[in-house]
């Protein structure tokens, strides 16, 4: 036997027997492209779907095999390379790994059957960069709030701006974070799956864009115009009896543009995330807050608080500009072959209505708070706003994993792989819960120090710090509920079918917020409003957790509840340690810095003692990172 340096697999393929008659034999003859396709398919059949041993699973259990060549006879890898465009550090998800990568679970990570799926290298990088850019946007958001608090304090001007701020705040929830993503990420995921299947002469993604984007743009333009005209009525509804109606109306009209720009931003973000591109969507809030800060600093001496409202409009335009080039590279408004009356899949009224009502109900909690706080002394709305913005930072960061994996869940549901979707959702819930509970412990333990470091300067005095810190601690009781609602709504809507259960659960939670807030505001003021918010959102989270198994992804509720319960105990221990240690350190900055070390240490050690798998996973990652760095 002669020595052959090639791998055994390569020698075996070289001497493969002739193609069997039947389906592949029809590709023989003078058609060279057909011969290439047949040979490629035979290699897959001999080597198994992962390039190793033949796949002996029943046909209905095997993943759908993608042909290795296109209809034109070109290698599919070359076709994919031609489609691929650079976008930050993230490539498109790789094809199934072969060789040594297959033995390790693939380049993007994988999990064996029956084991929880790891994030994988691609998803881990996407989640890390998304979290980093989101954190940068949140830091700029705090700088924005610091700038407004420093210039305008917590008085009538800042309250007028915050009434107008309700418009972009609600628009961002509906058009960027919730409704638009919940509708369009599954729609684009299904379209991409059909594009990869290669069974159509038209481009499903182009058809979807052509059928939806022009109509959406026209609808949002009309909505922004109506808001511009009806701003006085909107202000009267949001804050009846407010002291400076004219100022609030001017600010509301300036922020009305965000209805259009946020809608376009949300559309672009959903399309890019479905394509595996997360860098540009994660950058939008960096651009947005930078625009607000720059405009406020440049024009506040001339326009007063109206400069901040103008900055909202300018920042929203920057959000569109950040994503437009990447969106244009991946999509087109014209399908490859024009077809009359192209219909957008998964976007019918039956699917649209429950998603929109769910998102509106979720954001309506803020409207209830502003409505109940309007008759309170000046500054109440500002105290609620600053407390909420800081307290929700852990929740926002905790949902980054769910944001990145949402297209994965949607694709698994589209392919009918509910078990993979279930394992992905269960792991996401646990990891998001661990993140938000760790953040909750830090927020509760060091609330006065956090607010003093961030806001106590200029017109924002020590009394404002004390009030805001107390409200923030009350808000923190509902952070786990906010996190679970954000994580659980995604699997409900990932299948692209109409489901009213999330909207119903949100309606129940909103009713709890309204009733509890109306009862508590007279006695407890802003603290009662914050407590009502926590009670309402926690009710919704409990209903969604219990209802997901029978209506969407059949998660193991007891298992997930047990994991979150152990993490809650660890968070309670970390909170107690923070409350005891915070007064013992020097100034607020030194105390907060010490808390950023103490709180995670107590949380992880307690969770490790309770055998919470998330703590073991995080400690393992930290250990491997330290070993890698050294």
XYZ file of C-alpha atoms in Angstrom:
630
model
C 0.000 0.000 0.000
C 1.404 3.360 -0.954
C 1.473 6.186 1.547
C -1.153 8.794 0.827
C -0.888 12.036 2.844
C -4.564 12.790 2.337
C -7.099 12.032 5.077
C -8.887 8.709 4.885
C -12.142 10.456 4.097
C -10.549 12.063 1.057
C -9.261 8.695 -0.242
C -12.665 7.101 0.303
C -14.391 9.825 -1.673
C -11.843 9.425 -4.474
C -12.774 5.740 -4.890
C -16.489 6.077 -4.237
C -18.687 3.639 -6.216
C -20.763 4.894 -9.129
C -23.912 6.775 -8.369
C -26.861 4.558 -7.639
C -29.699 4.591 -10.139
C -32.826 6.519 -9.362
C -33.092 10.125 -8.444
C -29.374 10.877 -8.789
C -29.013 8.927 -12.024
C -31.340 11.341 -13.744
C -28.711 14.035 -13.316
C -26.155 12.194 -15.452
C -25.479 12.664 -19.119
C -24.184 15.649 -20.928
C -25.389 18.100 -18.253
C -22.166 18.945 -16.411
C -23.958 20.997 -13.780
C -26.259 18.065 -13.066
C -23.268 15.794 -12.605
C -21.753 18.193 -10.114
C -24.988 18.313 -8.143
C -25.327 14.535 -8.156
C -21.748 13.979 -7.010
C -22.126 16.513 -4.218
C -25.341 14.892 -3.011
C -23.716 11.435 -3.114
C -20.884 12.725 -0.940
C -23.404 13.935 1.592
C -25.247 10.600 1.539
C -22.017 8.665 2.093
C -20.517 10.897 4.732
C -23.602 11.809 6.729
C -24.942 15.251 7.264
C -21.940 16.277 9.352
C -19.258 14.821 7.123
C -18.536 11.882 9.445
C -20.320 8.576 9.824
C -23.521 8.019 7.917
C -26.633 9.299 9.619
C -28.680 6.270 10.653
C -31.572 8.234 12.135
C -35.012 7.787 10.627
C -35.701 10.163 7.723
C -38.227 12.182 9.698
C -35.645 12.785 12.461
C -32.891 13.972 10.160
C -32.323 17.710 9.696
C -33.215 18.959 6.245
C -30.158 18.658 4.017
C -29.293 21.671 1.930
C -27.832 20.947 -1.518
C -24.172 21.774 -1.814
C -24.648 23.379 -5.213
C -27.079 25.935 -6.544
C -29.561 25.431 -9.328
C -27.026 26.954 -11.699
C -24.482 24.280 -10.840
C -22.271 26.547 -8.745
C -20.978 25.364 -5.364
C -23.302 26.629 -2.647
C -20.352 27.781 -0.539
C -19.320 30.092 -3.376
C -22.856 31.356 -3.757
C -23.066 32.111 -0.059
C -19.719 33.881 -0.179
C -20.993 36.067 -3.009
C -24.033 37.024 -0.938
C -22.052 37.714 2.206
C -21.111 41.302 2.986
C -19.001 42.647 5.800
C -20.825 44.014 8.799
C -18.725 44.503 11.864
C -17.173 41.464 13.526
C -20.016 39.042 12.809
C -20.057 36.683 9.840
C -23.210 35.002 8.762
C -23.898 31.751 10.606
C -21.645 29.058 9.215
C -22.784 25.909 7.479
C -22.735 22.643 9.470
C -19.186 22.005 10.613
C -17.109 19.178 9.243
C -13.971 17.395 10.350
C -12.474 18.451 13.640
C -15.040 21.212 14.086
C -17.848 18.675 13.847
C -16.354 16.668 16.707
C -16.365 19.802 18.841
C -19.914 20.723 18.079
C -19.256 22.969 15.108
C -17.754 26.367 14.719
C -20.769 28.079 16.143
C -21.154 25.641 18.953
C -23.746 23.022 19.264
C -25.285 20.654 21.641
C -25.890 17.034 21.486
C -29.355 15.717 21.394
C -31.037 16.037 24.757
C -28.560 18.568 26.139
C -29.122 22.304 26.558
C -27.744 24.158 23.534
C -24.780 26.380 24.273
C -24.717 29.883 22.918
C -21.985 28.913 20.510
C -19.104 31.066 19.401
C -21.125 33.191 16.992
C -24.050 33.757 19.358
C -21.706 34.384 22.282
C -19.823 37.046 20.326
C -23.084 38.546 19.135
C -24.476 38.645 22.671
C -21.242 40.093 24.059
C -20.977 42.883 21.493
C -24.709 43.583 21.698
C -24.474 43.805 25.477
C -21.408 46.030 25.219
C -23.020 48.453 22.795
C -26.262 48.397 24.762
C -24.312 49.202 27.901
C -22.591 52.039 26.042
C -25.982 53.325 24.929
C -27.288 53.035 28.481
C -24.278 54.936 29.822
C -24.905 57.676 27.275
C -28.545 57.589 28.348
C -27.426 58.270 31.901
C -25.188 61.076 30.645
C -28.231 62.422 28.803
C -30.295 62.289 31.989
C -27.438 63.825 33.959
C -27.203 66.661 31.453
C -30.928 67.387 31.619
C -30.969 67.073 35.416
C -27.951 69.361 35.746
C -29.372 72.042 33.457
C -33.072 71.896 34.334
C -33.186 70.116 37.713
C -36.352 68.293 38.798
C -38.944 70.999 38.202
C -41.573 72.231 35.775
C -39.265 72.275 32.728
C -38.002 68.744 33.209
C -41.554 67.534 33.874
C -42.714 69.127 30.599
C -39.940 67.364 28.725
C -40.763 64.043 30.385
C -44.408 64.355 29.369
C -43.225 64.784 25.778
C -40.715 61.992 26.364
C -43.695 59.631 26.636
C -43.949 59.749 22.820
C -40.460 58.375 22.002
C -40.570 56.132 25.049
C -43.743 54.430 23.877
C -42.671 54.530 20.232
C -39.391 52.779 21.041
C -41.235 49.996 22.846
C -43.760 49.518 20.063
C -41.560 50.118 17.037
C -38.057 49.031 18.048
C -38.012 46.740 21.039
C -41.310 44.847 21.170
C -44.005 44.881 18.508
C -41.853 45.425 15.424
C -39.267 42.842 16.494
C -41.866 40.285 17.576
C -43.580 40.581 14.199
C -40.712 40.962 11.778
C -37.927 38.763 13.163
C -40.054 35.605 12.652
C -41.240 36.922 9.276
C -37.706 37.553 8.016
C -36.521 34.243 9.524
C -39.182 32.358 7.572
C -38.319 34.292 4.397
C -34.627 33.504 4.803
C -35.428 29.826 5.339
C -37.361 29.793 2.064
C -34.523 31.643 0.324
C -32.000 29.049 1.540
C -34.253 26.220 0.388
C -33.896 27.597 -3.143
C -37.255 26.293 -4.319
C -38.562 29.636 -5.598
C -37.610 31.761 -8.577
C -38.359 34.901 -6.581
C -36.520 36.228 -3.548
C -38.783 35.783 -0.483
C -36.913 38.480 1.441
C -37.342 40.980 -1.384
C -41.027 40.126 -1.609
C -41.457 40.675 2.121
C -39.734 44.067 2.027
C -41.673 45.187 -1.050
C -44.985 44.174 0.488
C -44.447 45.709 3.920
C -41.973 48.593 4.018
C -43.718 51.129 1.725
C -47.026 50.627 3.503
C -45.404 50.884 6.906
C -43.601 54.084 5.928
C -46.840 55.691 4.723
C -48.715 54.634 7.853
C -46.033 55.964 10.196
C -45.860 59.264 8.305
C -49.591 59.764 8.769
C -49.353 58.849 12.460
C -46.544 61.356 13.041
C -48.560 64.075 11.298
C -51.637 63.362 13.410
C -49.564 63.517 16.581
C -48.085 66.846 15.496
C -51.563 68.294 15.015
C -53.134 66.724 18.087
C -50.313 67.462 20.540
C -52.471 69.682 22.839
C -55.020 66.900 23.273
C -52.287 64.340 23.873
C -50.744 66.445 26.652
C -54.125 66.942 28.336
C -54.696 63.191 28.303
C -51.213 62.313 29.541
C -50.965 64.940 32.285
C -54.310 66.577 33.113
C -53.878 69.780 35.064
C -50.195 70.212 34.218
C -48.881 73.679 35.037
C -47.264 74.714 31.717
C -49.380 73.275 28.907
C -47.727 75.298 26.119
C -44.218 74.120 26.957
C -45.298 70.482 27.088
C -47.106 70.840 23.737
C -44.020 72.333 22.055
C -41.836 69.499 23.325
C -44.391 66.892 22.235
C -44.514 68.288 18.703
C -40.737 68.178 18.436
C -40.667 64.535 19.499
C -43.491 63.513 17.116
C -40.948 62.748 14.380
C -39.835 59.674 16.348
C -43.031 57.856 15.385
C -41.679 57.692 11.830
C -37.970 57.334 12.498
C -38.350 54.738 15.258
C -40.600 52.666 13.006
C -37.993 52.659 10.243
C -35.275 51.902 12.810
C -37.228 48.952 14.177
C -37.844 47.583 10.691
C -34.151 47.783 9.817
C -33.162 46.211 13.156
C -35.492 43.236 12.752
C -34.276 42.563 9.220
C -30.603 42.778 10.176
C -30.968 40.562 13.257
C -32.757 37.910 11.225
C -29.793 38.023 8.813
C -27.388 37.409 11.708
C -26.179 41.012 11.872
C -26.317 42.486 15.378
C -23.688 45.238 15.365
C -25.693 48.005 13.684
C -28.966 47.360 15.593
C -27.063 47.449 18.872
C -25.478 50.789 17.936
C -28.682 52.758 17.469
C -29.050 53.960 21.056
C -25.451 55.143 21.111
C -26.206 57.389 18.134
C -29.585 58.409 19.567
C -28.324 59.534 22.961
C -25.278 61.217 21.451
C -27.607 63.305 19.280
C -29.749 64.321 22.259
C -26.746 65.297 24.375
C -25.103 67.325 21.620
C -28.296 69.208 20.738
C -29.152 69.928 24.373
C -25.714 71.314 25.141
C -25.651 73.397 21.969
C -29.135 74.938 22.135
C -30.358 74.939 25.764
C -29.323 78.548 26.301
C -31.530 79.586 23.352
C -34.458 77.145 23.402
C -34.461 75.982 27.002
C -35.830 72.481 27.523
C -37.138 72.512 23.940
C -33.525 71.868 22.906
C -33.697 68.448 24.560
C -36.889 67.658 22.625
C -35.221 68.758 19.384
C -32.318 66.500 20.275
C -34.729 63.570 20.460
C -35.773 64.224 16.853
C -32.177 64.630 15.671
C -31.005 61.521 17.508
C -33.785 59.443 15.964
C -32.573 60.432 12.487
C -29.104 59.219 13.429
C -30.605 55.837 14.384
C -31.858 55.397 10.830
C -28.568 56.550 9.316
C -26.563 54.017 11.337
C -28.460 51.038 9.900
C -29.369 52.184 6.398
C -26.162 51.044 4.602
C -26.248 47.535 6.101
C -29.963 47.172 5.387
C -29.516 48.298 1.781
C -26.783 45.702 1.214
C -28.963 42.826 2.357
C -32.416 43.665 1.038
C -34.160 45.301 -1.865
C -37.550 46.875 -2.382
C -37.927 44.940 -5.635
C -38.183 41.145 -5.727
C -36.074 39.378 -8.327
C -39.188 38.586 -10.370
C -42.079 40.972 -9.887
C -45.306 39.208 -8.993
C -48.675 40.903 -8.640
C -50.179 41.319 -5.201
C -47.232 39.950 -3.291
C -48.359 39.060 0.184
C -46.259 39.447 3.280
C -46.293 36.183 5.217
C -46.930 36.203 8.931
C -48.051 39.843 8.927
C -51.811 39.533 8.667
C -54.138 41.418 10.976
C -54.728 38.279 13.044
C -51.008 38.139 13.881
C -50.492 41.898 14.086
C -53.292 42.765 16.524
C -52.250 40.640 19.549
C -48.611 41.704 19.248
C -49.495 45.397 19.110
C -51.953 45.125 21.993
C -49.370 43.294 24.082
C -46.751 45.980 23.434
C -49.231 48.800 24.079
C -50.318 47.180 27.329
C -46.722 46.784 28.435
C -45.874 50.404 27.759
C -49.165 51.612 29.237
C -47.735 50.973 32.685
C -45.603 54.067 32.156
C -48.673 56.042 31.076
C -50.480 54.972 34.242
C -47.526 56.134 36.329
C -47.396 59.547 34.645
C -51.165 59.938 34.956
C -51.158 59.120 38.676
C -48.079 61.287 39.363
C -49.294 64.394 37.480
C -51.280 65.852 40.437
C -48.405 65.233 42.877
C -45.912 68.000 43.764
C -43.505 69.214 41.076
C -40.675 66.788 40.449
C -42.665 63.604 41.104
C -42.601 62.553 37.455
C -38.872 63.258 37.297
C -38.187 61.151 40.394
C -40.150 58.267 38.896
C -38.360 58.632 35.575
C -34.812 58.711 36.930
C -35.481 55.820 39.306
C -36.977 53.723 36.550
C -34.212 54.466 34.045
C -31.448 53.410 36.433
C -33.299 50.429 37.900
C -34.107 48.968 34.496
C -30.498 48.893 33.291
C -29.949 45.343 34.663
C -33.167 44.238 32.968
C -32.090 45.677 29.616
C -28.700 43.963 29.811
C -30.272 40.669 30.880
C -32.407 40.569 27.734
C -29.457 40.845 25.358
C -29.108 37.058 25.244
C -32.797 36.745 24.356
C -32.450 39.427 21.693
C -29.612 37.554 20.003
C -31.232 34.111 20.267
C -34.725 35.199 19.197
C -33.967 34.508 15.500
C -32.652 31.083 16.553
C -35.902 30.273 18.360
C -37.972 31.591 15.451
C -36.033 29.474 12.961
C -36.374 26.368 15.133
C -40.125 26.918 15.331
C -40.292 27.441 11.562
C -38.497 24.122 11.045
C -40.768 22.338 13.522
C -37.912 21.628 15.957
C -39.793 22.456 19.156
C -37.384 20.548 21.371
C -34.463 22.730 20.278
C -36.609 25.823 20.804
C -37.592 24.616 24.284
C -34.000 24.033 25.391
C -32.954 27.399 23.994
C -35.771 29.220 25.818
C -35.112 27.459 29.128
C -31.442 28.371 29.042
C -32.232 31.960 28.053
C -34.692 32.359 30.933
C -32.151 31.121 33.456
C -29.283 33.257 32.159
C -31.461 36.365 31.891
C -32.785 35.734 35.399
C -29.271 35.414 36.797
C -28.208 38.700 35.205
C -31.222 40.705 36.330
C -31.168 39.327 39.882
C -27.499 40.212 40.249
C -28.279 43.725 39.039
C -31.257 43.940 41.402
C -29.034 43.119 44.365
C -26.655 45.932 43.426
C -29.479 48.427 42.823
C -31.182 47.739 46.160
C -27.990 47.582 48.197
C -26.422 50.758 46.799
C -29.363 52.862 45.596
C -28.389 56.143 47.373
C -24.792 55.866 46.214
C -25.832 55.157 42.613
C -28.177 58.146 42.407
C -25.722 60.479 44.139
C -22.877 59.532 41.802
C -25.045 59.810 38.698
C -27.290 62.806 39.327
C -26.537 64.851 42.455
C -25.117 68.002 40.944
C -26.450 71.352 39.797
C -30.204 71.704 40.347
C -30.538 68.033 41.420
C -30.014 68.270 45.185
C -29.712 65.826 48.101
C -33.485 65.743 48.639
C -33.993 64.651 45.051
C -31.334 61.969 45.556
C -33.025 60.552 48.659
C -36.474 60.468 47.048
C -35.229 58.924 43.803
C -33.183 56.272 45.635
C -36.202 55.193 47.684
C -38.388 54.942 44.581
C -35.674 52.975 42.783
C -35.526 50.381 45.546
C -39.274 49.877 45.262
C -39.039 49.606 41.479
C -36.358 46.945 41.835
C -38.907 44.533 43.279
C -40.384 44.217 39.796
C -37.155 43.861 37.798
C -37.362 40.071 37.624
C -40.938 40.389 36.403
C -39.921 42.868 33.693
C -37.098 40.555 32.608
C -39.312 37.463 32.440
C -42.013 39.296 30.494
C -39.439 40.442 27.935
C -37.960 36.950 27.645
C -41.228 34.982 27.636
C -43.064 37.031 25.027
C -40.539 36.045 22.339
C -41.298 32.295 22.248
C -45.029 33.060 22.310
C -44.750 35.043 19.075
C -41.846 33.176 17.431
C -44.088 30.756 15.514
C -45.713 33.629 13.608
C -49.237 32.521 14.508
C -51.935 34.561 16.192
C -51.892 34.154 19.971
C -53.864 36.333 22.349
C -52.608 34.907 25.633
C -49.701 37.389 26.106
C -52.016 40.350 25.477
C -54.530 38.923 27.959
C -51.837 38.372 30.581
C -50.584 41.924 30.075
C -54.130 43.274 30.422
C -54.472 41.505 33.779
C -51.139 42.912 34.958
C -52.079 46.400 33.792
C -55.349 46.177 35.705
C -53.383 45.269 38.840
C -51.133 48.300 38.286
C -54.086 50.665 37.822
C -56.018 49.462 40.866
C -53.009 49.184 43.165
C -51.629 52.538 42.030
C -54.941 54.348 42.526
C -55.201 52.915 46.039
C -51.581 53.495 47.068
C -50.804 56.907 45.568
C -52.835 58.819 48.137
C -50.925 57.307 51.063
C -47.482 56.479 49.703
C -47.118 58.926 46.795
C -44.506 57.994 44.211
C -43.453 54.941 46.217
C -46.985 53.582 45.953
C -46.921 54.074 42.174
C -43.617 52.193 41.909
C -44.951 49.348 44.059
C -48.037 49.081 41.850
C -45.788 48.813 38.802
C -43.850 45.952 40.396
C -47.037 44.116 41.379
C -48.598 44.442 37.938
C -45.601 43.318 35.894
C -44.897 40.415 38.264
C -48.474 39.220 37.790
C -48.017 39.271 34.026
C -44.714 37.386 34.266
C -46.281 34.639 36.380
C -49.158 34.207 33.939
C -46.822 34.043 30.935
C -44.530 31.527 32.632
C -47.420 29.223 33.500
C -49.104 29.594 30.107
C -46.153 29.145 27.763
C -45.994 25.353 28.043
C -49.457 24.717 26.643
C -49.562 27.565 24.099
C -46.089 27.913 22.638
C -42.838 26.237 23.612
C -43.407 23.432 26.118
C -40.852 24.517 28.719
C -40.501 22.664 32.020
C -42.006 25.253 34.355
C -40.964 23.530 37.583
C -37.377 23.199 36.447
C -37.168 26.828 35.323
C -38.903 28.000 38.494
C -36.480 26.032 40.647
C -33.462 27.512 38.907
C -34.797 31.050 39.254
C -35.722 30.352 42.888
C -32.138 29.401 43.754
C -30.879 32.512 42.007
C -33.368 34.632 43.973
C -31.959 33.296 47.247
C -28.466 34.178 46.056
C -29.656 37.681 45.140
C -31.188 38.124 48.602
C -27.864 37.210 50.210
C -25.991 39.635 47.952
C -28.516 42.390 48.717
C -28.104 41.886 52.461
C -24.330 42.048 52.117
C -24.610 45.283 50.162
C -26.974 46.915 52.651
C -24.596 46.065 55.492
C -21.400 47.093 53.712
C -22.542 50.273 51.931
C -22.430 52.600 54.983
C -19.040 51.240 56.095
C -17.081 52.520 53.093
C -16.013 56.106 52.411
C -17.700 58.372 49.888
C -20.422 57.298 47.463
C -18.029 56.548 44.616
C -15.742 54.383 46.759
C -18.719 52.617 48.310
C -20.241 51.885 44.911
C -16.913 50.613 43.550
C -16.592 48.241 46.499
C -20.177 47.112 45.975
C -19.462 46.260 42.347
C -16.958 43.708 43.663
C -18.760 42.523 46.793
C -22.233 41.985 45.329
C -21.231 39.704 42.411
C -18.879 37.738 44.671
C -21.571 37.019 47.271
C -24.136 36.286 44.564
C -21.952 33.801 42.686
C -20.655 32.050 45.796
C -24.148 31.673 47.236
C -25.526 30.447 43.926
C -22.605 28.015 43.667
C -23.372 26.696 47.142
C -27.006 26.227 46.089
C -25.790 24.356 42.980
C -27.328 26.799 40.558
C -25.976 25.720 37.140
C -25.801 29.326 35.914
C -23.268 30.197 38.613
C -21.176 27.153 37.741
C -21.290 28.167 34.083
C -20.302 31.780 34.773
C -17.470 30.770 37.112
C -16.227 28.307 34.511
C -16.214 31.008 31.852
C -14.303 33.357 34.159
C -11.760 30.630 34.988
C -11.187 29.777 31.330
C -10.842 33.457 30.466
C -8.220 33.967 33.181
C -6.290 30.898 32.052
C -6.505 32.055 28.435
C -5.254 35.543 29.297
C -2.292 34.126 31.180
